[in-house]
Amino acid sequence: MKKSYLLASLLLMTLSNILSAQDKPEDTEVWEPEPKVISPGYSYASAPSDAIVLFSENNLDQWTNGDGQAPGWDVSGDIFTVVPKSGQIQTKEVFEDFQLHIEWRSPLVIQGEGQGRGNSGIFLQGKYELQVLDSYNNRTYSNGQAASIYKQAIPLVNATQPTGNWNSYDVIYTAPKFNENGELKSPAYVTVLHNGVLVQNHTEIKGRTAFIGQPKYEAHGPGPILLQDHSNPVSYRNIWIRRL
Ligand code: MG
């Protein structure tokens, strides 16, 4: 009796090891509930006098690519656009708690679907993704649509503008705090307004954004604002930040 119990639990352990070795991206997709679709108002928010303007026009001097070189993205006047496969870009400056304003636009020509349409992302402190996606008439998993904290938190509503229109995010971010031994003292929190509509209300961030598996925290200091190259020519403009 004891032997067979041991055998059975051994078998179970092996089975669960095999299963966890085969984690899939789909495991952490959440499709329900689907956030209600609303039509947002439209607003362009000029930078207040105490903000650091990270982009207004003509150059990406305050940004680098992943290797510390000049970004390969396209700048045209007061807009810049992802050049697919040129890699992510990030601010030279690093931040802890902040208020961020950023505007983005999905490609005018609709290509692809789901996660493949107008995908980019804003990584807070370079680690925690606030999703950018063309979520106008484009169903995907709810915790991966525009204004989700990717694979962690579904937005309260879908306030995405029709494809090709500008969207804004206003983000209030509290950085995670760590003890000296690297243990998490308090998690990160984020509040997001999408086109002026509350979509994340003091949402607790569960750890570094993970495509596969569960998010985990690793101790870190101040980090940049990082923009994702997900191979779609998403545009950005009017980016400013206030340290809190
Ligand atoms: Mg993304």
PDB file of C-alpha atoms and ligand atoms in Angstrom, residues 115 119-123 129-133 150 228 230, ligand 1:
ATOM      1  CA  GLN A 115      -1.349  40.773 -31.204  1.00  0.00           C
ATOM      2  CA  ASN A 119       1.699  46.220 -31.409  1.00  0.00           C
ATOM      3  CA  SER A 120       4.238  48.203 -29.444  1.00  0.00           C
ATOM      4  CA  GLY A 121       4.509  48.860 -25.740  1.00  0.00           C
ATOM      5  CA  ILE A 122       5.698  51.200 -23.061  1.00  0.00           C
ATOM      6  CA  PHE A 123       7.913  49.457 -20.533  1.00  0.00           C
ATOM      7  CA  GLU A 129       4.747  46.677 -20.118  1.00  0.00           C
ATOM      8  CA  LEU A 130       1.779  48.950 -20.610  1.00  0.00           C
ATOM      9  CA  GLN A 131       0.479  47.491 -23.861  1.00  0.00           C
ATOM     10  CA  VAL A 132       0.141  49.524 -27.039  1.00  0.00           C
ATOM     11  CA  LEU A 133      -2.056  47.755 -29.582  1.00  0.00           C
ATOM     12  CA  TYR A 150       0.503  42.922 -20.374  1.00  0.00           C
ATOM     13  CA  GLN A 228       8.929  48.209 -27.874  1.00  0.00           C
ATOM     14  CA  HIS A 230       7.113  44.584 -32.159  1.00  0.00           C
TER      15      HIS A 230
HETATM   16 MG    MG B   1       3.504  45.059 -26.900  1.00  0.00          MG
END
